[in-house]
XYZ file of C-alpha atoms in Angstrom:
673
model
C 49.475 137.235 152.880
C 52.601 136.672 151.440
C 55.219 133.962 152.161
C 57.266 135.262 154.871
C 55.688 137.801 156.431
C 53.887 138.185 159.726
C 50.991 141.336 160.128
C 51.993 142.747 162.669
C 49.895 146.671 164.341
C 48.169 145.576 161.345
C 50.064 145.116 158.094
C 52.174 143.326 155.961
C 56.091 143.136 157.574
C 58.762 140.984 156.734
C 60.292 138.674 159.086
C 63.659 140.094 160.023
C 66.514 137.659 161.568
C 70.471 139.260 162.612
C 71.882 136.227 161.484
C 72.271 137.285 158.208
C 75.746 137.002 156.386
C 75.610 141.338 156.730
C 75.052 141.229 160.327
C 78.105 138.197 159.831
C 80.334 140.731 158.109
C 79.440 143.287 159.853
C 81.115 141.770 163.174
C 83.672 140.568 161.256
C 85.036 144.799 160.291
C 85.286 145.747 163.665
C 88.447 144.019 163.375
C 89.644 146.988 160.943
C 90.275 150.038 162.124
C 88.514 152.205 160.791
C 85.492 150.355 160.273
C 83.168 153.449 159.927
C 80.996 156.345 162.243
C 76.821 154.173 160.677
C 74.682 156.443 159.897
C 71.992 157.235 157.224
C 72.221 159.307 154.950
C 72.514 160.658 150.532
C 75.215 159.908 148.187
C 75.490 164.183 148.787
C 75.616 164.199 152.266
C 79.042 160.321 152.147
C 80.393 163.843 149.970
C 80.199 166.513 151.726
C 81.353 164.510 154.744
C 84.472 164.021 153.162
C 85.277 167.098 151.534
C 84.198 169.773 154.094
C 86.972 167.891 155.894
C 90.483 167.510 154.264
C 89.812 170.107 152.071
C 90.411 174.142 152.466
C 88.259 174.731 149.569
C 85.461 174.843 146.873
C 84.506 176.664 144.649
C 80.683 175.739 142.703
C 78.596 177.146 140.667
C 76.359 173.947 141.211
C 74.012 172.895 139.268
C 71.214 169.774 139.628
C 72.129 167.572 140.648
C 75.076 168.616 142.290
C 73.035 171.120 144.423
C 73.038 169.230 147.054
C 75.633 168.281 147.845
C 77.483 172.305 146.641
C 75.034 173.509 149.069
C 76.486 171.268 151.924
C 79.638 172.415 152.069
C 78.289 175.512 151.818
C 76.067 175.117 154.755
C 79.832 173.968 156.147
C 80.775 177.098 155.644
C 78.652 179.345 156.944
C 78.119 177.458 160.294
C 82.075 178.379 160.773
C 83.276 175.413 160.252
C 86.822 173.973 160.314
C 88.575 171.859 158.622
C 91.073 168.372 160.114
C 93.540 170.521 160.428
C 92.394 173.728 161.243
C 91.721 175.723 158.420
C 88.012 177.728 158.469
C 86.382 176.883 154.474
C 86.231 179.292 151.895
C 82.742 178.756 149.098
C 82.751 180.676 146.006
C 79.955 181.025 143.891
C 80.542 182.638 140.870
C 78.407 183.750 137.968
C 79.478 180.243 136.038
C 80.447 176.920 135.866
C 83.589 177.967 134.389
C 84.169 180.196 136.793
C 84.420 178.058 139.037
C 86.750 175.749 137.224
C 88.771 179.007 137.726
C 89.264 179.780 140.628
C 89.992 175.888 141.157
C 92.074 176.487 138.648
C 93.980 179.551 141.338
C 93.122 178.169 144.482
C 94.845 174.540 142.935
C 98.131 176.629 141.458
C 98.132 178.630 144.462
C 98.616 175.802 146.959
C 95.721 175.124 148.640
C 93.078 171.534 148.418
C 90.189 172.199 146.660
C 86.551 170.555 145.428
C 83.738 171.426 143.025
C 80.462 169.953 142.831
C 78.611 169.927 139.161
C 76.835 168.032 136.594
C 75.678 167.953 133.281
C 75.344 171.113 131.155
C 77.593 172.393 133.803
C 80.822 170.236 133.668
C 80.480 170.794 129.383
C 81.434 174.294 130.635
C 83.758 173.875 132.358
C 85.703 171.889 129.385
C 88.088 174.375 129.053
C 89.565 174.716 132.284
C 89.749 171.444 132.705
C 92.623 171.112 129.969
C 93.831 173.698 131.869
C 93.985 172.528 134.877
C 95.531 169.085 134.111
C 98.322 170.947 132.131
C 99.676 172.013 135.513
C 99.476 169.133 137.061
C 96.495 171.083 140.048
C 95.431 167.536 141.515
C 91.243 169.051 141.696
C 88.901 166.874 143.251
C 85.763 167.313 141.458
C 82.254 165.693 142.422
C 79.950 164.782 139.938
C 76.416 163.757 139.955
C 76.620 162.569 136.495
C 73.633 163.144 133.841
C 71.463 163.867 131.039
C 72.480 165.977 128.893
C 69.781 168.117 127.143
C 69.689 167.730 123.272
C 66.046 167.134 122.333
C 64.992 167.855 125.774
C 66.087 168.725 128.718
C 66.827 166.219 131.098
C 68.356 166.776 134.794
C 68.898 163.236 135.594
C 71.642 160.653 135.457
C 73.365 159.981 132.550
C 76.336 159.624 132.061
C 76.507 161.482 128.815
C 78.172 163.995 130.871
C 81.441 162.192 131.653
C 82.699 160.931 128.674
C 81.451 164.566 126.798
C 85.062 165.318 129.713
C 86.765 161.667 128.410
C 89.390 163.124 127.292
C 90.449 165.918 129.216
C 93.141 164.623 131.615
C 90.757 163.690 134.835
C 90.917 160.212 136.396
C 87.588 159.176 136.338
C 86.461 156.591 139.380
C 82.482 155.782 139.437
C 80.846 154.892 142.350
C 77.204 152.750 142.638
C 76.078 153.709 146.083
C 75.941 156.410 148.803
C 78.668 154.556 150.236
C 81.296 154.021 147.354
C 80.224 158.052 146.385
C 81.519 158.933 150.004
C 85.202 156.288 149.782
C 85.340 156.948 146.064
C 85.950 160.610 146.038
C 88.400 159.755 149.574
C 89.653 158.233 147.707
C 90.157 159.705 144.742
C 91.773 162.601 146.752
C 94.319 160.842 148.121
C 95.433 159.197 144.540
C 95.176 162.781 142.362
C 96.979 163.881 144.759
C 100.428 160.913 144.934
C 100.280 161.786 140.634
C 99.291 165.329 140.100
C 96.756 163.969 138.547
C 93.023 165.347 139.880
C 90.167 163.373 139.324
C 86.195 163.359 139.081
C 84.460 161.268 141.831
C 81.132 159.646 140.119
C 78.222 159.067 142.225
C 74.388 159.165 139.436
C 73.009 162.532 139.344
C 69.589 161.913 142.147
C 69.482 157.682 142.148
C 72.557 158.395 144.569
C 73.299 161.476 144.688
C 69.743 161.735 146.857
C 69.211 158.390 147.533
C 69.004 158.142 151.221
C 70.969 154.521 152.719
C 72.563 153.444 155.140
C 76.445 154.088 155.372
C 79.494 154.346 157.486
C 81.726 157.115 157.370
C 85.335 157.507 157.175
C 86.535 158.819 160.511
C 87.863 162.070 161.220
C 91.231 160.187 162.660
C 91.157 157.769 159.055
C 90.483 161.412 156.627
C 93.785 162.865 158.149
C 95.732 160.113 158.127
C 94.473 159.068 154.645
C 95.655 162.643 153.329
C 97.162 164.309 155.123
C 97.878 167.924 156.127
C 97.387 169.601 152.816
C 100.693 171.865 152.902
C 102.403 168.672 153.099
C 101.728 167.596 149.900
C 100.540 170.217 147.918
C 103.108 172.587 146.046
C 102.660 176.699 145.358
C 102.702 177.817 141.668
C 102.770 181.559 142.887
C 105.093 181.226 145.549
C 107.384 183.994 144.325
C 110.909 182.193 146.486
C 110.708 179.673 144.177
C 109.720 181.172 140.438
C 107.987 179.038 137.723
C 106.909 179.001 134.399
C 102.980 177.841 133.998
C 100.988 178.365 131.475
C 103.125 180.311 128.384
C 102.990 180.243 124.866
C 104.505 177.539 123.037
C 104.211 177.487 119.487
C 105.725 174.932 117.676
C 110.166 173.807 118.223
C 108.504 173.062 122.820
C 104.016 172.547 122.572
C 104.281 168.796 122.274
C 107.132 168.266 123.563
C 105.588 169.769 127.407
C 102.644 167.919 126.318
C 104.190 164.325 125.278
C 106.378 164.763 128.837
C 102.820 165.049 131.164
C 103.034 161.074 130.097
C 105.567 160.982 132.959
C 102.500 162.239 135.177
C 100.128 160.221 133.282
C 102.318 156.982 134.078
C 102.061 157.117 138.470
C 98.045 157.322 138.049
C 97.764 153.846 138.141
C 99.798 152.902 140.959
C 99.093 155.344 142.799
C 95.229 154.739 143.009
C 96.934 150.712 143.780
C 98.034 152.474 146.669
C 95.655 154.244 147.730
C 92.780 150.770 146.841
C 94.464 148.979 148.784
C 96.058 150.679 151.826
C 91.789 151.992 152.098
C 90.935 148.649 152.427
C 93.534 147.204 155.055
C 92.173 151.109 157.394
C 88.346 150.190 156.695
C 87.912 146.753 155.073
C 85.707 148.215 152.421
C 87.526 146.809 149.267
C 87.911 149.059 145.330
C 89.533 148.015 142.881
C 89.875 149.010 138.682
C 87.228 146.082 138.276
C 84.663 144.928 140.548
C 84.066 141.636 138.962
C 80.679 139.553 140.741
C 80.505 135.640 140.097
C 82.446 135.637 136.991
C 85.515 133.461 137.297
C 83.300 130.534 135.555
C 80.914 132.747 134.178
C 79.772 132.244 129.638
C 77.776 135.489 130.220
C 78.831 138.944 131.532
C 77.227 141.639 131.907
C 79.329 144.764 132.333
C 79.156 148.558 133.019
C 78.852 151.480 135.522
C 77.396 153.731 138.595
C 74.092 151.960 140.349
C 72.322 149.745 138.234
C 75.128 147.103 138.517
C 74.009 146.515 141.973
C 70.675 146.016 140.636
C 72.312 143.741 137.823
C 74.539 141.425 141.499
C 71.224 141.476 142.715
C 69.586 139.895 138.419
C 73.180 137.971 138.646
C 72.604 136.226 141.844
C 69.235 135.090 140.580
C 69.641 134.082 137.196
C 72.050 131.889 138.743
C 70.394 129.965 141.291
C 66.638 129.691 139.888
C 67.443 129.619 136.059
C 71.468 127.837 136.346
C 72.140 129.812 134.161
C 76.223 130.582 134.735
C 75.587 134.558 134.481
C 78.180 137.421 135.732
C 78.777 141.357 136.180
C 82.106 143.609 135.965
C 81.385 146.553 137.143
C 84.133 149.475 136.030
C 84.703 151.457 138.951
C 87.708 153.376 137.269
C 87.023 154.404 133.732
C 90.168 156.969 133.616
C 93.165 155.252 133.897
C 91.597 153.023 131.300
C 91.822 149.564 133.011
C 92.262 147.734 129.713
C 94.603 144.557 131.185
C 91.464 143.623 134.375
C 89.098 143.629 131.785
C 90.352 141.349 129.637
C 91.455 139.454 131.747
C 88.230 139.324 133.901
C 86.172 138.734 130.744
C 88.749 136.469 128.709
C 87.966 133.313 129.157
C 83.318 134.327 128.643
C 81.504 132.955 125.918
C 79.698 136.625 125.796
C 79.453 139.644 127.575
C 77.414 143.069 126.968
C 77.889 146.014 127.711
C 75.450 148.980 129.161
C 76.107 152.367 128.759
C 74.267 155.159 130.399
C 74.588 157.533 127.160
C 73.722 157.061 123.163
C 76.170 158.111 120.906
C 74.624 156.710 117.139
C 77.187 158.201 114.616
C 80.178 155.850 116.181
C 79.477 153.043 114.463
C 81.680 150.806 116.993
C 79.476 151.244 120.146
C 79.624 154.221 123.039
C 83.019 155.230 124.482
C 82.939 152.304 127.761
C 81.683 149.141 124.790
C 84.659 151.050 122.344
C 87.206 151.206 124.556
C 87.199 147.475 125.773
C 86.897 146.345 122.168
C 90.278 148.084 121.943
C 91.342 146.336 124.793
C 91.282 142.951 123.013
C 92.407 143.904 119.830
C 94.834 144.857 121.680
C 95.033 141.500 123.067
C 94.715 139.478 120.598
C 97.135 140.526 118.896
C 99.601 141.593 121.569
C 100.205 144.244 121.769
C 100.049 147.736 124.018
C 101.675 145.459 127.583
C 99.105 143.616 126.978
C 98.573 139.510 127.482
C 98.623 137.886 123.926
C 94.950 136.099 123.967
C 93.657 133.558 121.284
C 90.082 134.205 121.075
C 87.743 137.768 121.939
C 83.908 136.774 123.048
C 80.942 137.506 120.971
C 80.334 141.750 122.138
C 77.355 143.316 122.575
C 76.137 146.272 123.458
C 73.012 148.777 124.627
C 71.559 151.862 125.957
C 70.526 151.771 129.501
C 68.440 153.739 132.298
C 69.110 157.167 129.603
C 67.531 160.768 131.772
C 66.618 157.895 135.672
C 64.434 155.759 132.901
C 64.251 152.653 135.673
C 66.537 149.692 134.365
C 64.377 146.522 136.526
C 65.616 142.915 136.697
C 64.172 142.052 133.689
C 65.637 143.730 131.347
C 69.207 141.987 132.716
C 67.166 139.459 132.178
C 66.543 140.131 128.659
C 69.897 141.328 128.433
C 71.442 138.209 129.008
C 68.462 135.892 126.897
C 70.404 138.483 123.886
C 74.100 136.881 124.291
C 72.468 133.473 124.699
C 70.144 133.304 121.345
C 72.993 135.311 119.230
C 70.587 138.198 118.794
C 70.932 142.090 118.404
C 74.358 143.224 118.324
C 73.116 146.808 119.623
C 70.187 147.128 121.788
C 67.984 149.439 124.381
C 66.206 148.747 127.244
C 63.442 149.960 129.250
C 61.517 151.627 126.380
C 58.573 150.726 123.631
C 61.349 150.878 120.638
C 62.072 148.238 117.806
C 65.855 147.489 118.865
C 64.400 147.752 122.291
C 64.467 143.791 123.892
C 61.355 142.199 124.790
C 61.202 141.207 128.934
C 59.209 137.307 130.004
C 59.866 138.502 133.294
C 59.275 140.847 136.199
C 60.279 138.657 139.127
C 60.726 140.128 143.442
C 64.404 139.961 143.760
C 64.024 141.984 146.991
C 65.723 139.752 149.782
C 63.507 137.512 152.628
C 63.331 140.243 155.419
C 62.649 143.648 153.490
C 59.610 145.671 153.488
C 59.016 148.572 151.104
C 56.442 151.284 150.759
C 55.991 154.289 147.388
C 53.227 156.985 147.904
C 52.210 159.258 145.454
C 51.906 162.721 147.045
C 52.790 166.070 144.163
C 55.610 168.042 145.216
C 55.061 170.660 148.119
C 53.367 168.313 150.548
C 56.690 166.749 151.634
C 56.246 164.125 151.135
C 59.877 163.575 149.901
C 60.739 165.015 152.998
C 59.091 162.781 155.053
C 60.032 159.655 152.888
C 63.829 160.515 154.062
C 63.357 161.092 158.031
C 61.741 158.468 157.744
C 64.414 156.222 156.287
C 66.764 157.907 158.953
C 64.385 157.088 161.665
C 65.149 152.934 160.273
C 68.447 152.872 159.550
C 69.717 155.049 162.880
C 67.373 155.124 165.672
C 65.782 151.014 164.287
C 69.255 150.000 162.817
C 68.046 147.908 159.982
C 69.306 148.666 155.979
C 67.390 151.277 153.998
C 67.567 153.100 150.625
C 64.830 155.829 150.027
C 64.671 157.952 147.223
C 62.016 160.588 144.361
C 60.627 159.804 141.715
C 59.825 163.497 140.109
C 61.069 166.004 137.015
C 63.120 169.899 137.029
C 59.866 170.805 137.870
C 58.384 169.046 140.341
C 56.234 171.231 142.622
C 53.245 170.858 141.604
C 53.236 168.648 139.756
C 52.698 164.505 140.830
C 55.758 162.639 142.911
C 56.323 158.964 143.631
C 58.532 158.238 146.647
C 59.893 154.643 147.728
C 61.035 152.969 150.660
C 62.341 149.796 151.586
C 63.675 148.253 154.906
C 66.446 145.617 155.160
C 68.195 143.328 157.248
C 70.747 143.214 154.454
C 72.756 145.432 151.973
C 69.281 146.348 149.535
C 70.816 146.149 146.142
C 67.979 147.243 144.179
C 68.585 151.024 142.740
C 64.767 150.495 140.255
C 61.201 151.473 140.931
C 59.608 149.380 143.491
C 56.908 147.347 141.636
C 56.741 144.729 144.571
C 55.814 146.810 147.525
C 54.360 146.267 151.072
C 52.014 149.523 151.800
C 51.169 151.224 149.202
C 50.701 155.502 151.012
C 48.388 158.425 148.748
C 48.830 161.903 149.998
C 47.262 162.372 146.863
C 44.250 160.412 146.762
C 42.996 162.057 143.530
C 45.930 159.340 141.955
C 43.356 156.558 142.415
C 40.929 157.891 139.582
C 43.914 158.809 137.664
C 46.745 155.959 137.442
C 46.560 152.711 139.772
C 48.840 152.726 142.666
C 47.992 149.936 143.847
C 49.600 147.676 141.127
C 52.046 145.637 142.851
C 50.809 146.169 146.350
C 51.405 142.455 148.000
C 48.756 139.922 149.617
C 48.463 141.075 152.829
C 49.249 144.394 152.694
C 48.386 147.716 153.743
C 47.142 151.258 151.975
C 47.622 154.711 154.321
C 45.276 157.485 152.269
C 44.761 161.141 153.029
C 40.676 161.188 153.733
C 38.302 164.804 155.089
C 36.444 162.743 155.949
C 36.252 160.781 159.808
C 33.860 158.343 159.256
C 35.961 154.391 157.526
C 32.288 154.457 155.575
C 32.779 157.808 153.502
C 36.225 157.095 153.129
C 35.566 153.486 151.361
C 32.540 154.032 149.932
C 34.732 157.172 147.811
C 36.695 154.287 146.339
C 36.564 153.048 142.618
C 34.722 149.867 142.462
C 37.681 148.285 140.883
C 40.119 149.232 142.931
C 38.139 147.887 145.866
C 37.862 144.717 144.488
C 41.152 144.270 144.389
C 41.726 145.088 147.717
C 39.159 142.957 149.093
C 40.994 140.400 146.105
C 44.329 140.591 148.106
C 42.971 141.126 151.630
C 44.522 144.744 151.864
C 44.045 146.647 154.535
C 43.130 150.473 154.139
C 43.838 153.602 156.407
C 43.241 156.543 156.798
C 43.592 159.924 158.806
C 43.219 163.852 157.683
C 46.723 165.019 157.428
C 46.064 167.840 155.643
C 44.087 169.065 158.369
C 46.744 167.917 161.547
C 49.105 170.514 158.991
C 46.301 173.277 159.277
C 46.228 173.130 163.044
C 49.440 172.233 163.308
C 52.464 174.185 161.348
C 52.540 177.759 163.053
C 54.089 179.225 160.355
C 51.416 180.145 156.658
C 53.868 178.469 154.125
C 54.315 175.193 156.130
C 50.996 174.257 155.885
C 51.000 172.514 152.504
C 54.783 170.939 153.252
C 53.436 169.606 157.273
C 51.135 167.773 156.086
C 53.776 164.593 154.603
C 55.438 164.493 158.122
C 52.156 163.379 159.423
C 52.500 160.252 157.540
C 56.265 158.967 160.017
C 53.687 158.781 162.947
C 51.228 156.222 161.049
C 54.183 154.349 159.579
C 55.383 154.132 163.158
C 52.438 153.088 164.163
C 51.224 150.273 161.191
C 54.671 148.389 162.011
C 56.333 146.706 163.990
C 60.087 147.930 164.179
C 59.924 150.752 167.429
C 57.585 147.963 169.081
C 60.598 145.438 168.077
C 63.188 147.558 169.112
C 63.168 146.819 172.554
C 62.901 151.144 173.179
C 60.421 152.555 175.319
C 58.729 155.010 173.883
C 59.789 158.076 175.256
C 63.149 156.891 173.196
C 61.649 156.428 169.280
C 60.752 159.757 169.776
C 63.593 160.688 171.267
C 65.369 159.108 167.976
C 62.094 160.827 165.714
C 63.160 164.212 166.943
C 67.171 163.661 166.676
C 65.833 163.347 162.870
C 63.330 166.358 162.026
C 66.211 168.471 163.414
C 68.486 166.885 160.766
C 66.043 168.302 158.016
C 64.378 171.001 159.224
C 67.103 172.601 162.792
C 67.571 175.376 160.494
C 64.218 176.776 161.062
C 64.432 177.088 164.288
C 63.143 175.252 167.017
C 59.989 175.104 166.390
C 59.120 174.080 163.292
C 60.886 170.901 164.796
C 58.452 170.828 167.600
C 55.675 171.492 165.551
C 56.617 168.396 163.479
C 57.130 166.273 166.194
C 53.327 167.384 166.980
C 52.420 165.814 163.667
C 53.607 162.512 164.792
C 51.826 161.762 166.825
C 49.279 163.352 166.049
C 49.467 160.728 163.254
C 49.683 158.130 165.606
C 46.575 158.591 167.624
C 44.065 159.524 164.933
C 45.017 157.728 161.742
C 42.031 154.970 162.214
C 41.832 151.821 159.888
C 38.625 151.480 157.507
C 36.960 148.089 159.467
C 36.745 144.432 157.469
C 33.318 144.184 157.675
C 32.646 147.675 156.232
C 34.816 146.486 153.252
C 33.474 143.258 152.606
C 29.708 144.748 152.459
C 27.317 144.756 149.224
C 28.666 144.388 146.365
C 30.557 148.132 145.755
């Protein structure tokens, strides 16, 4: 059994304590007036929580991966939800993203507070209108699930090329790394937008953040009301006939340039407005944001710079390299891309030996680097000459650049180790990571960087089996019922239904920084047992761990006989426990609606999870209390289908708990196969 693990309920789970730094920090933050409402949700939900309370309308044609945000807002509208000032919400879905942006322009021009949810091609399609929104000084906030743009192929997953394609439209741009930051920065962007009459993008990585469930603290309604203020007190109606003005008129040679340059007066206000919003947000909530967020950069010789969720993975990698390898490394997260924080970036990087800029995009014809790298190089050019308001410096660190995580390609700690090695050895000026290519850096090691006390699960299923939703339900229960920190996310393609799906879950006693696919797990779930014959789904399963698998057989001997011989050897060597249940048959027996028979088989796993892990027992809760929490979580995801569907799911959970069987050790260790 792996070091630091205890066997409870037949599976391997790491010991959990309450004296962690994060637990102490949570106790300390009670001194803040608005520490947030603890809950478990994904990045889309944190944004929806903010926007349905502070806005009056949304004009959106939601495109993957922003669909959940638009869907959540529309659901509130359908339920007659009113914002904090009693306004009934409006949701308009026109025929395209371009028209959705035009709706936002019109609504804002008439003095309304409006939002939008988009990504990828949809954002690019809006570009024409984005210029006019900023030109008319309309403080619209759009929430983006940043996504790769279709080029040689379609990809609906994370990339920053959509954001870089609109970096010149005159909008502010804030990047969140996780679900907590997505909601918080949406709120901060709104305040700064209205203080400077400048529209803002609030950005999170598509799928990797929009669809990843984590433990968060949602802003309180009272705080949002105070922080943002009533729309009528903050916004201007440009269409008011009592105060007529010209807007969007033709401007010829004598006037266009004057109007364009005059816009700079507004943009000069954006930086101070953001500073004020960051500071007030911290004073009220205890959650601190800034233009850049350095981690261990003060004495670092080598620094990794970037935006988005893999910068949290970078923090974990930096800590490991510092503590285990003695390398003076740091990382710099760029929270604000517009206005570009030249001074703050130069101040954070000027004393290091070298830094690498990692970007979730690739622009090969720009021979000086991708967008972020180019801007940082330009900032150092100003600094070396002492121009453009930057303090003069004597030297520029060596600058490297790389493409990472395009289309949600995995970015692992081992990739980040290779990035640092590349700086130390002064090798490639430009590189990529995560793929097999002539430009790719070679990974030498990729250790388990999970925090002590973590429990991780990886599931192999098929799109349509309900497994991804089950994973979210388990995360919700672990977070909301058992009070743990969680992270749950799926991996699938745009054509997901009927094709292989992988899902991941980590439960820990502190915030989970790793945003990479789980290669070290304590539990493997095989909803799709064909995975045993088409790959190695047991890869990375730790010693003393467990397998839960679907089986139509009721005999342990029959189940064991059908596991391939090489997997049997691995199970014996690693002392793995094997559990099984006929999840498909349970779903067939229970589902009251025919179309739910396939989807409901996944929820049976929840019963097995409650049985095999100690969280319910260690919580001090009775069975009735645990099941009450389970039912609450099920209502969150299935309540719209009616009480009967919720109760059917509860029955599946209870049968999963009762009918999960273990293959005895004497069968596992008998014979040579």
